[in-house]
C-alpha cells in the first residue's frame, strides 16, 4: 500500500512539477452476495478489498482541472466552467465526471479552486472488482475535503454513481461506490439500497480459517453497453406489470402471482431479484448466528439463480464455480454485473492452492484462457492518507 501511495506522489510531482498537498485512497470491492439487486432498491452485501486506488492532489491558483494517471500517457485538462458530462471521454471521464457530479450535489464550480490530480491504482481493471468505483470514491472524498463541501459518505456514493451513470454512461446502481466508501476491515457492508442505511457485518474469516479467492476469468465485459442495461429494463418492466415501484416491494410469497401475470423470461428475471434479496437477508442472519462456514449454500444458490434465471453468467464463470465446489470450496458464485469478470470462492485457507491448481487445469482442458487468481481480504473504506 505505501508503495502506490509513494508512486502517486512521485507521479504527481513528475507530471505537474510541484508537490501534491495530500493523498486520498479508496478500495475496490467484491460483492459477497446480492447481485442486480441494488438498482431494484433491494439489499447487497459487498466488502471493500485490500486493493486500492490512490489520488494525489494539489490545488491550483486558477480554475482549471487537470488529471493524469499511471495508466495513460495523456493529461486531460478542462476549465471547471466547461465540465459537461457528455463532453468527457476515456478514463478521465471518471474523475472529471465526479467533479461535475459534485456540482449537482451543491458544489459551486464558479467558486471552488482548480486542482491537479494524479491517479495510481492496484485494483485490477476489468476484473469486476470496481476499479471505476475506487477512482470515483477516492476523487469524491478528495474534492469534498479540499473544496470543503461537507458532504457525508452516502452522498459521496450518490455522487460517484451519478458520474458513472451520466459521464461514463453505465446505468449501474449504488453498490460499488457504497462499498468503497463504507467498507471496514474484516467486515462486509449490509446496505439497504432504498434508504442507504448500512450496517457492518463481521465476517470472521481468519478466525474460521477461511479465505475468499477471486477467480478473474479474463472475459471482458462493459456495463455501458449490452446485457446490463437490458436486465435493468426487464426488472423495470416486471415491476411495472406487477404494480410495484420496484422489485424490492415483492417477497418470495408474491412469486406465484407473478408467474401468472408475466411472460416466462420476465418472470425469471423477477424471480432472481426477489430470491436474491432474500438470500442477502439470510446470509446476514447466518453470518451473525453461525459464522461464515455456514453461508456456502447461499452463495451456490445465488450463482444458480444468475446462471438460470437472470442469465448473466458465461461458461468460464460456470466452470470456475463448479470446479471450486468440487475441490473444497464451501460455496462459490460469479460476482459483479456478469457477462464476464470474476467469480469468488469461499474456501478453507489450506485448500486455496489445491483449488487454484484445479481451476487452472479445468480452464486449460476447456481451451479457456488462463484465469488470474488471488486471495482478497476485507479492508477499510476510502480515507485521506
Ligand atoms: C455492477 C454495478 C453495480 C451492480 C452490480 C450487479 O457491478 O456497478 O451497481 O448493479 O453490477 O450486482
Tab-separated table of C-alpha atoms and ligand atoms in Angstrom:
chain	number	residue	atom	x	y	z
A	1	UNK	CA	0.000	0.000	0.000
A	2	UNK	CA	2.669	2.511	0.962
A	3	UNK	CA	4.083	1.759	-2.492
A	4	UNK	CA	1.235	3.053	-4.624
A	5	UNK	CA	0.875	5.995	-2.261
A	6	UNK	CA	4.523	6.929	-2.900
A	7	UNK	CA	4.145	6.179	-6.613
A	8	UNK	CA	1.179	8.537	-6.817
A	9	UNK	CA	3.100	11.337	-5.071
A	10	UNK	CA	6.062	10.794	-7.382
A	11	UNK	CA	3.861	10.617	-10.485
A	12	UNK	CA	2.157	13.819	-9.394
A	13	UNK	CA	5.451	15.699	-8.957
A	14	UNK	CA	6.844	14.441	-12.268
A	15	UNK	CA	3.683	15.331	-14.184
A	16	UNK	CA	2.819	18.683	-12.650
A	17	UNK	CA	6.220	19.935	-11.471
A	18	UNK	CA	5.197	20.600	-7.864
A	19	UNK	CA	4.442	18.519	-4.777
A	20	UNK	CA	0.976	17.147	-4.047
A	21	UNK	CA	-0.647	18.673	-0.987
A	22	UNK	CA	-2.453	15.482	0.004
A	23	UNK	CA	-3.185	11.856	-0.863
A	24	UNK	CA	-6.525	10.026	-0.651
A	25	UNK	CA	-7.285	6.397	-1.348
A	26	UNK	CA	-10.322	4.182	-1.908
A	27	UNK	CA	-10.596	0.395	-2.302
A	28	UNK	CA	-12.087	-1.808	-4.975
A	29	UNK	CA	-14.873	-4.106	-3.835
A	30	UNK	CA	-16.097	-7.617	-4.204
A	31	UNK	CA	-19.731	-8.498	-3.709
A	32	UNK	CA	-20.294	-11.408	-1.336
A	33	UNK	CA	-23.960	-11.701	-2.320
A	34	UNK	CA	-26.825	-9.559	-3.647
A	35	UNK	CA	-26.400	-9.193	-7.415
A	36	UNK	CA	-28.514	-6.892	-9.599
A	37	UNK	CA	-30.498	-6.029	-6.500
A	38	UNK	CA	-29.071	-2.527	-5.987
A	39	UNK	CA	-30.928	-0.736	-8.802
A	40	UNK	CA	-34.046	-2.641	-7.740
A	41	UNK	CA	-33.697	-0.843	-4.378
A	42	UNK	CA	-33.008	-4.117	-2.564
A	43	UNK	CA	-30.175	-5.471	-0.425
A	44	UNK	CA	-26.476	-6.064	-1.102
A	45	UNK	CA	-23.564	-7.389	0.954
A	46	UNK	CA	-20.261	-6.306	-0.601
A	47	UNK	CA	-16.870	-5.833	1.016
A	48	UNK	CA	-14.095	-3.363	0.347
A	49	UNK	CA	-10.913	-5.216	-0.626
A	50	UNK	CA	-7.205	-4.763	0.021
A	51	UNK	CA	-6.568	-3.284	-3.429
A	52	UNK	CA	-6.728	0.497	-3.622
A	53	UNK	CA	-6.774	3.483	-5.924
A	54	UNK	CA	-4.742	6.465	-4.764
A	55	UNK	CA	-5.277	10.102	-5.708
A	56	UNK	CA	-2.556	12.683	-5.149
A	57	UNK	CA	-3.962	16.208	-5.313
A	58	UNK	CA	-2.662	19.761	-5.438
A	59	UNK	CA	-4.665	22.986	-5.512
A	60	UNK	CA	-4.211	25.441	-8.368
A	61	UNK	CA	-4.430	29.226	-8.443
A	62	UNK	CA	-6.735	29.230	-11.474
A	63	UNK	CA	-9.988	27.415	-12.167
A	64	UNK	CA	-8.719	24.529	-14.278
A	65	UNK	CA	-8.897	20.797	-13.586
A	66	UNK	CA	-6.040	18.589	-14.766
A	67	UNK	CA	-5.983	14.815	-14.352
A	68	UNK	CA	-3.208	12.373	-15.104
A	69	UNK	CA	-2.631	8.761	-14.182
A	70	UNK	CA	-0.077	5.989	-14.110
A	71	UNK	CA	-2.090	4.043	-16.700
A	72	UNK	CA	-2.410	6.599	-19.519
A	73	UNK	CA	0.040	8.985	-21.140
A	74	UNK	CA	-2.168	11.963	-21.742
A	75	UNK	CA	-3.031	14.669	-19.228
A	76	UNK	CA	-6.676	15.726	-19.502
A	77	UNK	CA	-7.303	19.390	-18.863
A	78	UNK	CA	-10.594	21.243	-18.645
A	79	UNK	CA	-11.763	24.562	-17.157
A	80	UNK	CA	-14.220	23.958	-14.283
A	81	UNK	CA	-16.751	26.120	-16.116
A	82	UNK	CA	-16.774	23.703	-19.063
A	83	UNK	CA	-17.485	20.469	-17.191
A	84	UNK	CA	-20.388	18.833	-19.021
A	85	UNK	CA	-20.901	15.063	-18.726
A	86	UNK	CA	-21.357	14.365	-22.455
A	87	UNK	CA	-18.017	16.048	-23.282
A	88	UNK	CA	-15.859	13.803	-21.087
A	89	UNK	CA	-14.031	10.962	-22.780
A	90	UNK	CA	-11.836	7.980	-21.947
A	91	UNK	CA	-10.708	7.120	-18.415
A	92	UNK	CA	-10.681	10.844	-17.486
A	93	UNK	CA	-14.491	10.758	-17.621
A	94	UNK	CA	-14.385	9.061	-14.191
A	95	UNK	CA	-12.527	11.752	-12.199
A	96	UNK	CA	-13.912	14.653	-14.228
A	97	UNK	CA	-17.406	13.172	-14.030
A	98	UNK	CA	-17.088	13.180	-10.253
A	99	UNK	CA	-16.188	16.896	-10.237
A	100	UNK	CA	-19.282	17.582	-12.348
A	101	UNK	CA	-21.460	15.292	-10.183
A	102	UNK	CA	-20.369	17.218	-7.070
A	103	UNK	CA	-21.775	20.332	-8.706
A	104	UNK	CA	-25.132	18.536	-8.878
A	105	UNK	CA	-24.895	17.999	-5.107
A	106	UNK	CA	-24.137	21.579	-4.114
A	107	UNK	CA	-20.532	22.336	-5.138
A	108	UNK	CA	-20.372	25.773	-6.744
A	109	UNK	CA	-17.993	25.294	-9.644
A	110	UNK	CA	-17.763	29.064	-10.028
A	111	UNK	CA	-16.304	29.392	-6.528
A	112	UNK	CA	-14.024	26.385	-5.936
A	113	UNK	CA	-10.310	26.391	-6.851
A	114	UNK	CA	-8.862	24.345	-9.702
A	115	UNK	CA	-6.940	21.162	-8.879
A	116	UNK	CA	-4.315	18.836	-10.325
A	117	UNK	CA	-4.965	15.125	-9.756
A	118	UNK	CA	-2.704	12.137	-10.295
A	119	UNK	CA	-4.199	8.668	-10.011
A	120	UNK	CA	-2.497	5.337	-9.415
A	121	UNK	CA	-4.095	2.006	-8.552
A	122	UNK	CA	-3.514	-1.647	-7.830
A	123	UNK	CA	-7.171	-2.588	-8.329
A	124	UNK	CA	-7.204	-4.856	-11.393
A	125	UNK	CA	-9.135	-3.252	-14.251
A	126	UNK	CA	-11.934	-5.227	-15.910
A	127	UNK	CA	-11.975	-7.979	-13.295
A	128	UNK	CA	-15.343	-6.968	-11.863
A	129	UNK	CA	-13.676	-5.507	-8.757
A	130	UNK	CA	-14.951	-1.974	-9.344
A	131	UNK	CA	-11.753	-0.226	-10.292
A	132	UNK	CA	-14.020	2.552	-11.571
A	133	UNK	CA	-15.844	2.991	-8.251
A	134	UNK	CA	-12.464	3.101	-6.497
A	135	UNK	CA	-11.440	6.065	-8.692
A	136	UNK	CA	-14.787	7.781	-8.184
A	137	UNK	CA	-14.775	7.317	-4.420
A	138	UNK	CA	-11.170	8.464	-3.956
A	139	UNK	CA	-11.718	11.560	-6.118
A	140	UNK	CA	-15.082	12.346	-4.490
A	141	UNK	CA	-13.577	12.185	-0.999
A	142	UNK	CA	-10.537	14.248	-2.021
A	143	UNK	CA	-12.564	17.023	-3.685
A	144	UNK	CA	-15.098	17.002	-0.849
A	145	UNK	CA	-12.197	17.708	1.536
A	146	UNK	CA	-10.295	20.349	-0.425
A	147	UNK	CA	-13.415	22.108	-1.670
A	148	UNK	CA	-14.813	21.964	1.912
A	149	UNK	CA	-18.191	20.658	0.767
A	150	UNK	CA	-19.054	18.772	3.955
A	151	UNK	CA	-20.939	16.000	2.117
A	152	UNK	CA	-21.392	12.731	4.015
A	153	UNK	CA	-20.302	9.363	2.652
A	154	UNK	CA	-23.759	8.309	1.490
A	155	UNK	CA	-23.985	11.460	-0.593
A	156	UNK	CA	-20.486	10.873	-1.963
A	157	UNK	CA	-21.610	7.389	-3.038
A	158	UNK	CA	-24.508	9.032	-4.915
A	159	UNK	CA	-22.005	11.427	-6.490
A	160	UNK	CA	-19.871	8.528	-7.751
A	161	UNK	CA	-22.939	6.746	-9.108
A	162	UNK	CA	-24.096	9.894	-10.893
A	163	UNK	CA	-20.668	10.276	-12.507
A	164	UNK	CA	-20.786	6.647	-13.646
A	165	UNK	CA	-24.338	6.974	-14.997
A	166	UNK	CA	-24.013	10.341	-16.729
A	167	UNK	CA	-20.338	10.878	-17.564
A	168	UNK	CA	-19.358	7.259	-18.280
A	169	UNK	CA	-22.800	6.188	-19.478
A	170	UNK	CA	-23.124	2.950	-17.484
A	171	UNK	CA	-26.601	2.571	-15.899
A	172	UNK	CA	-25.215	1.000	-12.707
A	173	UNK	CA	-26.549	1.058	-9.142
A	174	UNK	CA	-25.200	2.345	-5.843
A	175	UNK	CA	-23.440	-0.779	-4.535
A	176	UNK	CA	-19.861	-0.303	-5.708
A	177	UNK	CA	-19.349	3.252	-4.501
A	178	UNK	CA	-21.068	2.441	-1.181
A	179	UNK	CA	-18.735	-0.495	-0.568
A	180	UNK	CA	-15.705	1.608	-1.429
A	181	UNK	CA	-16.749	4.427	0.905
A	182	UNK	CA	-18.298	2.451	3.784
A	183	UNK	CA	-16.208	-0.741	3.946
A	184	UNK	CA	-14.440	-1.835	7.127
A	185	UNK	CA	-11.653	-4.260	7.921
A	186	UNK	CA	-12.790	-7.908	8.291
A	187	UNK	CA	-16.392	-6.981	7.594
A	188	UNK	CA	-18.983	-6.731	4.855
A	189	UNK	CA	-21.342	-3.796	4.286
A	190	UNK	CA	-25.026	-4.727	4.515
A	191	UNK	CA	-26.712	-1.993	2.534
A	192	UNK	CA	-30.370	-1.231	2.011
A	193	UNK	CA	-30.265	0.391	-1.419
A	194	UNK	CA	-33.588	2.152	-0.912
A	195	UNK	CA	-32.667	4.100	2.219
A	196	UNK	CA	-28.872	3.721	2.012
A	197	UNK	CA	-28.953	2.605	5.657
A	198	UNK	CA	-25.962	0.374	6.200
A	199	UNK	CA	-24.698	-1.986	8.844
A	200	UNK	CA	-21.280	-3.524	9.230
A	201	UNK	CA	-21.415	-7.324	9.394
A	202	UNK	CA	-18.353	-9.085	10.804
A	203	UNK	CA	-17.029	-11.795	8.546
A	204	UNK	CA	-14.639	-13.556	10.939
A	205	UNK	CA	-12.937	-15.306	8.030
A	206	UNK	CA	-9.483	-15.590	9.540
A	207	UNK	CA	-10.782	-16.952	12.833
A	208	UNK	CA	-12.742	-19.574	10.875
A	209	UNK	CA	-9.671	-20.491	8.800
A	210	UNK	CA	-11.390	-19.333	5.612
A	211	UNK	CA	-10.391	-17.139	2.696
A	212	UNK	CA	-12.047	-15.555	-0.332
A	213	UNK	CA	-10.405	-16.443	-3.622
A	214	UNK	CA	-11.023	-14.220	-6.650
A	215	UNK	CA	-11.030	-16.065	-9.951
A	216	UNK	CA	-10.777	-13.482	-12.726
A	217	UNK	CA	-11.803	-15.232	-15.919
A	218	UNK	CA	-10.311	-12.522	-18.131
A	219	UNK	CA	-13.562	-12.427	-20.105
A	220	UNK	CA	-14.132	-8.717	-20.581
A	221	UNK	CA	-17.452	-7.001	-20.033
A	222	UNK	CA	-18.751	-3.459	-20.203
A	223	UNK	CA	-21.815	-2.194	-18.383
A	224	UNK	CA	-22.116	0.842	-20.647
A	225	UNK	CA	-23.212	-1.453	-23.473
A	226	UNK	CA	-25.071	-4.735	-23.769
A	227	UNK	CA	-26.750	-7.004	-21.290
A	228	UNK	CA	-26.554	-4.997	-18.083
A	229	UNK	CA	-28.970	-2.330	-19.306
A	230	UNK	CA	-31.241	-4.977	-20.834
A	231	UNK	CA	-31.530	-6.746	-17.450
A	232	UNK	CA	-32.289	-3.466	-15.763
A	233	UNK	CA	-35.035	-2.788	-18.302
A	234	UNK	CA	-36.570	-6.265	-17.705
A	235	UNK	CA	-36.672	-5.588	-13.978
A	236	UNK	CA	-38.414	-2.264	-14.542
A	237	UNK	CA	-40.910	-3.919	-16.860
A	238	UNK	CA	-41.610	-6.635	-14.280
A	239	UNK	CA	-42.148	-4.087	-11.511
A	240	UNK	CA	-44.489	-2.071	-13.694
A	241	UNK	CA	-46.538	-5.108	-14.734
A	242	UNK	CA	-46.848	-6.166	-11.119
A	243	UNK	CA	-47.854	-2.673	-9.999
A	244	UNK	CA	-44.970	-2.002	-7.618
A	245	UNK	CA	-42.496	0.875	-7.516
A	246	UNK	CA	-39.554	-1.514	-7.588
A	247	UNK	CA	-38.902	-5.254	-7.247
A	248	UNK	CA	-37.827	-4.526	-3.674
A	249	UNK	CA	-41.516	-4.321	-2.852
A	250	UNK	CA	-42.027	-8.026	-3.622
A	251	UNK	CA	-41.269	-11.059	-1.464
A	252	UNK	CA	-40.922	-14.736	-2.265
A	253	UNK	CA	-44.642	-15.130	-1.456
A	254	UNK	CA	-45.536	-12.871	-4.387
A	255	UNK	CA	-43.849	-15.106	-6.943
A	256	UNK	CA	-46.816	-17.367	-7.510
A	257	UNK	CA	-48.945	-14.423	-8.589
A	258	UNK	CA	-46.059	-13.039	-10.650
A	259	UNK	CA	-45.840	-16.295	-12.590
A	260	UNK	CA	-49.433	-15.945	-13.740
A	261	UNK	CA	-49.005	-12.313	-14.838
A	262	UNK	CA	-45.603	-12.244	-16.518
A	263	UNK	CA	-44.075	-13.825	-19.606
A	264	UNK	CA	-41.576	-16.562	-18.769
A	265	UNK	CA	-38.435	-14.504	-19.319
A	266	UNK	CA	-39.591	-11.517	-17.268
A	267	UNK	CA	-40.793	-13.879	-14.552
A	268	UNK	CA	-37.363	-15.482	-14.279
A	269	UNK	CA	-35.646	-12.071	-14.101
A	270	UNK	CA	-38.029	-11.066	-11.324
A	271	UNK	CA	-37.557	-14.373	-9.505
A	272	UNK	CA	-33.801	-13.865	-9.443
A	273	UNK	CA	-34.075	-10.434	-7.864
A	274	UNK	CA	-36.735	-11.412	-5.320
A	275	UNK	CA	-34.952	-14.580	-4.201
A	276	UNK	CA	-31.558	-12.832	-4.213
A	277	UNK	CA	-32.862	-10.177	-1.822
A	278	UNK	CA	-33.985	-12.971	0.481
A	279	UNK	CA	-30.576	-14.664	0.171
A	280	UNK	CA	-28.850	-11.462	1.269
A	281	UNK	CA	-31.041	-11.292	4.372
A	282	UNK	CA	-30.406	-14.995	5.030
A	283	UNK	CA	-26.651	-14.537	4.594
A	284	UNK	CA	-26.543	-11.656	7.075
A	285	UNK	CA	-28.503	-13.684	9.621
A	286	UNK	CA	-26.384	-16.778	9.054
A	287	UNK	CA	-23.119	-14.832	9.411
A	288	UNK	CA	-24.306	-13.389	12.716
A	289	UNK	CA	-25.757	-16.597	14.136
A	290	UNK	CA	-23.500	-19.301	12.745
A	291	UNK	CA	-20.467	-17.684	11.136
A	292	UNK	CA	-19.004	-17.765	7.630
A	293	UNK	CA	-18.689	-21.570	7.465
A	294	UNK	CA	-22.474	-21.734	7.088
A	295	UNK	CA	-23.053	-19.428	4.090
A	296	UNK	CA	-21.721	-21.675	1.303
A	297	UNK	CA	-25.089	-22.951	0.096
A	298	UNK	CA	-26.438	-19.428	-0.185
A	299	UNK	CA	-23.508	-18.477	-2.424
A	300	UNK	CA	-24.110	-21.532	-4.600
A	301	UNK	CA	-27.829	-20.795	-4.852
A	302	UNK	CA	-27.065	-17.214	-5.864
A	303	UNK	CA	-24.877	-18.435	-8.705
A	304	UNK	CA	-27.501	-20.899	-9.937
A	305	UNK	CA	-30.082	-18.120	-9.960
A	306	UNK	CA	-27.820	-15.830	-12.003
A	307	UNK	CA	-26.973	-18.640	-14.398
A	308	UNK	CA	-30.502	-19.982	-14.945
A	309	UNK	CA	-32.951	-17.174	-14.153
A	310	UNK	CA	-31.052	-13.939	-14.753
A	311	UNK	CA	-28.822	-15.452	-17.459
A	312	UNK	CA	-25.770	-13.267	-16.858
A	313	UNK	CA	-23.132	-15.948	-16.383
A	314	UNK	CA	-20.718	-17.203	-19.053
A	315	UNK	CA	-19.178	-20.687	-19.473
A	316	UNK	CA	-15.888	-19.577	-17.887
A	317	UNK	CA	-17.671	-18.343	-14.745
A	318	UNK	CA	-19.762	-21.523	-14.514
A	319	UNK	CA	-16.648	-23.657	-14.854
A	320	UNK	CA	-14.811	-21.677	-12.166
A	321	UNK	CA	-17.752	-22.067	-9.784
A	322	UNK	CA	-18.267	-25.793	-10.479
A	323	UNK	CA	-14.582	-26.600	-10.183
A	324	UNK	CA	-14.301	-24.645	-6.940
A	325	UNK	CA	-17.249	-26.556	-5.496
A	326	UNK	CA	-15.760	-29.894	-6.493
A	327	UNK	CA	-12.382	-29.076	-4.948
A	328	UNK	CA	-13.061	-27.971	-1.413
A	329	UNK	CA	-14.803	-24.582	-1.646
A	330	UNK	CA	-17.727	-24.159	0.754
A	331	UNK	CA	-19.501	-22.020	-1.818
A	332	UNK	CA	-18.785	-20.066	-4.989
A	333	UNK	CA	-20.532	-17.632	-7.288
A	334	UNK	CA	-19.923	-15.164	-10.053
A	335	UNK	CA	-19.682	-11.648	-8.644
A	336	UNK	CA	-20.463	-8.220	-10.085
A	337	UNK	CA	-22.511	-7.344	-13.118
A	338	UNK	CA	-21.845	-10.536	-15.087
A	339	UNK	CA	-21.187	-11.353	-18.759
A	340	UNK	CA	-17.535	-11.879	-17.782
A	341	UNK	CA	-15.335	-10.688	-14.944
A	342	UNK	CA	-14.702	-12.697	-11.812
A	343	UNK	CA	-16.108	-15.394	-9.574
A	344	UNK	CA	-15.446	-15.773	-5.845
A	345	UNK	CA	-14.901	-18.961	-3.902
A	346	UNK	CA	-15.144	-19.207	-0.121
A	347	UNK	CA	-12.765	-21.938	0.957
A	348	UNK	CA	-10.608	-23.165	3.834
A	349	UNK	CA	-7.268	-21.349	3.629
A	350	UNK	CA	-5.424	-24.671	3.431
A	351	UNK	CA	-7.445	-25.658	0.336
A	352	UNK	CA	-6.714	-22.499	-1.676
A	353	UNK	CA	-3.670	-23.725	-3.579
A	354	UNK	CA	-5.392	-27.012	-4.433
A	355	UNK	CA	-8.335	-25.016	-5.742
A	356	UNK	CA	-6.100	-22.854	-7.899
A	357	UNK	CA	-4.422	-25.856	-9.463
A	358	UNK	CA	-7.785	-27.495	-10.154
A	359	UNK	CA	-9.249	-24.353	-11.726
A	360	UNK	CA	-6.158	-23.767	-13.859
A	361	UNK	CA	-6.378	-27.373	-15.048
A	362	UNK	CA	-10.082	-27.172	-15.832
A	363	UNK	CA	-9.652	-23.956	-17.820
A	364	UNK	CA	-6.795	-25.456	-19.837
A	365	UNK	CA	-8.847	-28.579	-20.515
A	366	UNK	CA	-11.725	-26.491	-21.873
A	367	UNK	CA	-9.419	-24.353	-24.002
A	368	UNK	CA	-10.205	-21.203	-21.954
A	369	UNK	CA	-7.535	-18.548	-21.309
A	370	UNK	CA	-5.654	-18.828	-18.034
A	371	UNK	CA	-7.565	-17.159	-15.185
A	372	UNK	CA	-5.936	-14.788	-12.675
A	373	UNK	CA	-6.453	-15.920	-9.105
A	374	UNK	CA	-5.706	-14.182	-5.828
A	375	UNK	CA	-6.988	-14.022	-2.266
A	376	UNK	CA	-8.585	-10.803	-1.037
A	377	UNK	CA	-9.244	-9.603	2.495
A	378	UNK	CA	-11.908	-7.171	3.673
A	379	UNK	CA	-10.354	-3.754	4.068
A	380	UNK	CA	-11.276	-0.231	5.203
A	381	UNK	CA	-13.123	2.227	3.007
A	382	UNK	CA	-11.887	5.489	1.450
A	383	UNK	CA	-9.586	7.647	3.583
A	384	UNK	CA	-7.274	10.619	3.484
A	385	UNK	CA	-3.881	9.001	3.899
B	1	LIG	C1	-22.182	-3.760	-11.367
B	1	LIG	C2	-22.824	-2.427	-10.996
B	1	LIG	C3	-23.480	-2.483	-9.610
B	1	LIG	C4	-24.396	-3.690	-9.501
B	1	LIG	C5	-23.683	-4.955	-9.978
B	1	LIG	C6	-24.596	-6.145	-10.006
B	1	LIG	O1	-21.087	-4.009	-10.522
B	1	LIG	O2	-21.849	-1.411	-10.994
B	1	LIG	O3	-24.179	-1.290	-9.375
B	1	LIG	O4	-25.592	-3.493	-10.189
B	1	LIG	O5	-23.124	-4.802	-11.268
B	1	LIG	O6	-24.970	-6.511	-8.726
